[in-house]
Amino acid sequence: MGLYVFKIDVLLDLLRSHYPTSNDFESEIISMAAEEFNVQILNSIISHGCFLRHCHVEHSIVGVRSRLEYGVEMKDTIMMGSDYYQTEAEIASILGEGIVPMGVGSKTKISNCIIDKNAKISKNVIIANQDKVEEAERPSEGFYIRSDITVVLKNFTIPDRTII
């Protein structure tokens, strides 16, 4: 038995319009909705309370209360999650102020990474260590590299279009 959280209008639309003859919520509705809404999860663990929107997660662990926006691609990554939720209203408000919300922004690509708690990674970011750097000290930029693995620091904000 699982715990699922939906916006009521999305859930009603799924049940009434998309899958009115389905009998099993997890094996039929959840799996078909994930495919229909372009959420691809392969060999990964997704913790409770995550928000995943049109994203691809492969061989990764996504921690509690994590948010992955549209077009995120995550591979070989551990994301620790968040200590608290930001509501849709809070996110809209802080985006209006030019502040990055909790989680991973749209069209961001992350691989071979550890993302510590409460990190804020903006949109169009690439964290891939394409130069295969073995060790790097960049705490003022919000990350370290250890044994070819990028570590994003706790509570740090990675700005738009950053390439690591």
Coordinates of C-alpha atoms in Angstrom, one line a residue:
M1 CA 0.0 0.0 0.0
G2 CA 1.3 3.4 -0.9
L3 CA 0.6 7.0 -0.1
Y4 CA -0.1 9.2 -3.1
V5 CA -0.8 12.9 -3.1
F6 CA -2.6 14.5 -6.1
K7 CA -4.2 17.8 -6.9
I8 CA -7.9 17.0 -6.8
D9 CA -8.6 18.1 -10.3
V10 CA -5.7 16.0 -11.7
L11 CA -6.9 12.9 -9.9
L12 CA -10.5 13.3 -10.9
D13 CA -9.5 13.9 -14.5
L14 CA -7.3 10.7 -14.4
L15 CA -10.1 8.6 -12.9
R16 CA -13.0 10.0 -15.0
S17 CA -11.5 10.7 -18.4
H18 CA -8.4 8.7 -18.8
Y19 CA -8.8 5.5 -16.9
P20 CA -12.5 5.0 -16.0
T21 CA -12.3 1.2 -16.4
S22 CA -9.1 0.6 -14.4
N23 CA -9.3 -1.5 -11.3
D24 CA -5.9 -1.2 -9.6
F25 CA -4.6 2.2 -8.7
E26 CA -0.9 1.4 -8.5
S27 CA -0.4 -1.1 -11.3
E28 CA -2.8 0.5 -13.8
I29 CA -3.4 4.2 -13.1
I30 CA -0.1 5.2 -11.6
S31 CA 2.0 3.4 -14.2
M32 CA -0.1 4.5 -17.2
A33 CA -0.3 8.1 -15.9
A34 CA 3.5 8.2 -15.5
E35 CA 3.9 7.1 -19.1
E36 CA 1.2 9.5 -20.4
F37 CA 2.6 12.4 -18.5
N38 CA 6.2 11.6 -19.5
V39 CA 7.6 10.7 -16.2
Q40 CA 10.3 8.0 -16.8
I41 CA 11.7 6.3 -13.7
L42 CA 14.3 3.5 -14.4
N43 CA 16.0 1.6 -11.7
S44 CA 15.5 4.3 -9.1
I45 CA 14.1 5.0 -5.7
I46 CA 11.6 7.9 -5.3
S47 CA 10.9 8.9 -1.7
H48 CA 7.6 10.1 -0.3
G49 CA 6.2 13.5 -1.2
C50 CA 8.2 14.1 -4.4
F51 CA 6.9 16.3 -7.2
L52 CA 8.1 15.0 -10.6
R53 CA 7.0 16.8 -13.8
H54 CA 7.8 15.4 -17.3
C55 CA 11.2 14.2 -16.2
H56 CA 13.6 11.3 -16.7
V57 CA 15.2 9.7 -13.6
E58 CA 17.6 6.8 -14.1
H59 CA 19.7 4.8 -11.6
S60 CA 19.1 7.5 -8.9
I61 CA 17.7 8.1 -5.5
V62 CA 15.4 11.0 -5.1
G63 CA 14.9 12.0 -1.4
V64 CA 11.8 13.1 0.5
R65 CA 10.0 16.2 -0.6
S66 CA 12.2 16.7 -3.7
R67 CA 10.9 18.6 -6.7
L68 CA 12.0 17.9 -10.3
E69 CA 10.5 20.3 -12.8
Y70 CA 9.7 19.9 -16.5
G71 CA 12.5 18.4 -18.7
V72 CA 14.8 17.4 -15.9
E73 CA 17.2 14.5 -16.7
M74 CA 18.8 12.8 -13.7
K75 CA 21.2 9.9 -13.9
D76 CA 23.4 8.2 -11.3
T77 CA 22.5 10.7 -8.7
I78 CA 21.5 10.9 -5.1
M79 CA 19.3 13.8 -4.1
M80 CA 18.9 14.1 -0.4
G81 CA 15.6 16.0 -0.5
S82 CA 14.2 18.9 1.5
D83 CA 13.4 19.6 5.1
Y84 CA 10.1 21.3 4.1
Y85 CA 7.7 21.9 1.3
Q86 CA 7.3 25.1 -0.7
T87 CA 3.7 25.5 -1.8
E88 CA 2.8 26.4 -5.4
A89 CA 1.9 29.9 -4.2
E90 CA 5.2 30.3 -2.4
I91 CA 7.1 29.1 -5.5
A92 CA 5.2 31.5 -7.7
S93 CA 6.0 34.3 -5.3
I94 CA 9.7 33.6 -5.0
L95 CA 10.1 33.1 -8.7
G96 CA 8.6 36.5 -9.1
E97 CA 11.3 37.9 -6.9
G98 CA 14.0 36.2 -8.9
I99 CA 14.7 33.6 -6.2
V100 CA 15.3 29.9 -7.1
P101 CA 12.8 27.5 -5.4
M102 CA 13.8 24.3 -3.6
G103 CA 14.6 21.4 -5.9
V104 CA 15.7 21.1 -9.6
G105 CA 14.6 23.6 -12.2
S106 CA 13.3 22.9 -15.7
K107 CA 15.6 21.5 -18.5
T108 CA 18.4 20.8 -16.0
K109 CA 20.6 17.8 -16.7
I110 CA 22.4 16.1 -13.7
S111 CA 24.6 13.0 -13.7
N112 CA 27.1 11.4 -11.3
C113 CA 26.1 13.8 -8.5
I114 CA 25.2 14.0 -4.8
I115 CA 22.8 16.8 -4.0
D116 CA 22.7 17.7 -0.3
K117 CA 19.5 18.7 1.5
N118 CA 17.6 21.9 0.7
A119 CA 19.8 22.6 -2.4
K120 CA 18.2 24.8 -5.1
I121 CA 19.3 24.1 -8.6
S122 CA 17.9 26.6 -11.1
K123 CA 16.8 25.9 -14.7
N124 CA 19.0 25.0 -17.7
V125 CA 21.8 23.8 -15.4
I126 CA 24.2 21.1 -16.4
I127 CA 26.0 19.1 -13.7
A128 CA 27.9 16.4 -15.5
N129 CA 31.6 16.9 -14.8
Q130 CA 32.2 16.6 -18.6
D131 CA 36.0 17.4 -18.1
K132 CA 36.3 14.4 -15.8
V133 CA 37.9 16.4 -13.0
E134 CA 38.8 14.0 -10.1
E135 CA 39.0 16.6 -7.3
A136 CA 37.9 20.2 -7.0
E137 CA 37.3 22.7 -4.2
R138 CA 34.6 25.2 -5.1
P139 CA 32.6 25.9 -1.9
S140 CA 32.0 29.5 -3.0
E141 CA 30.3 28.2 -6.1
G142 CA 28.3 25.6 -4.1
F143 CA 30.1 22.3 -4.9
Y144 CA 33.0 20.0 -4.5
I145 CA 34.2 17.2 -6.8
R146 CA 35.4 14.1 -5.1
S147 CA 36.6 11.0 -7.0
D148 CA 34.8 12.3 -10.2
I149 CA 31.5 12.8 -8.2
T150 CA 30.1 16.3 -8.0
V151 CA 28.7 17.2 -4.6
V152 CA 26.2 20.1 -4.4
L153 CA 26.3 21.7 -0.9
K154 CA 23.5 21.8 1.6
N155 CA 21.3 24.9 1.3
F156 CA 23.2 26.2 -1.7
T157 CA 21.7 27.8 -4.8
I158 CA 23.1 26.9 -8.2
P159 CA 22.0 29.8 -10.6
D160 CA 20.5 29.5 -14.1
R161 CA 22.6 28.1 -16.9
T162 CA 25.5 27.0 -14.7
I163 CA 27.7 24.3 -16.2
I164 CA 29.7 22.2 -13.8

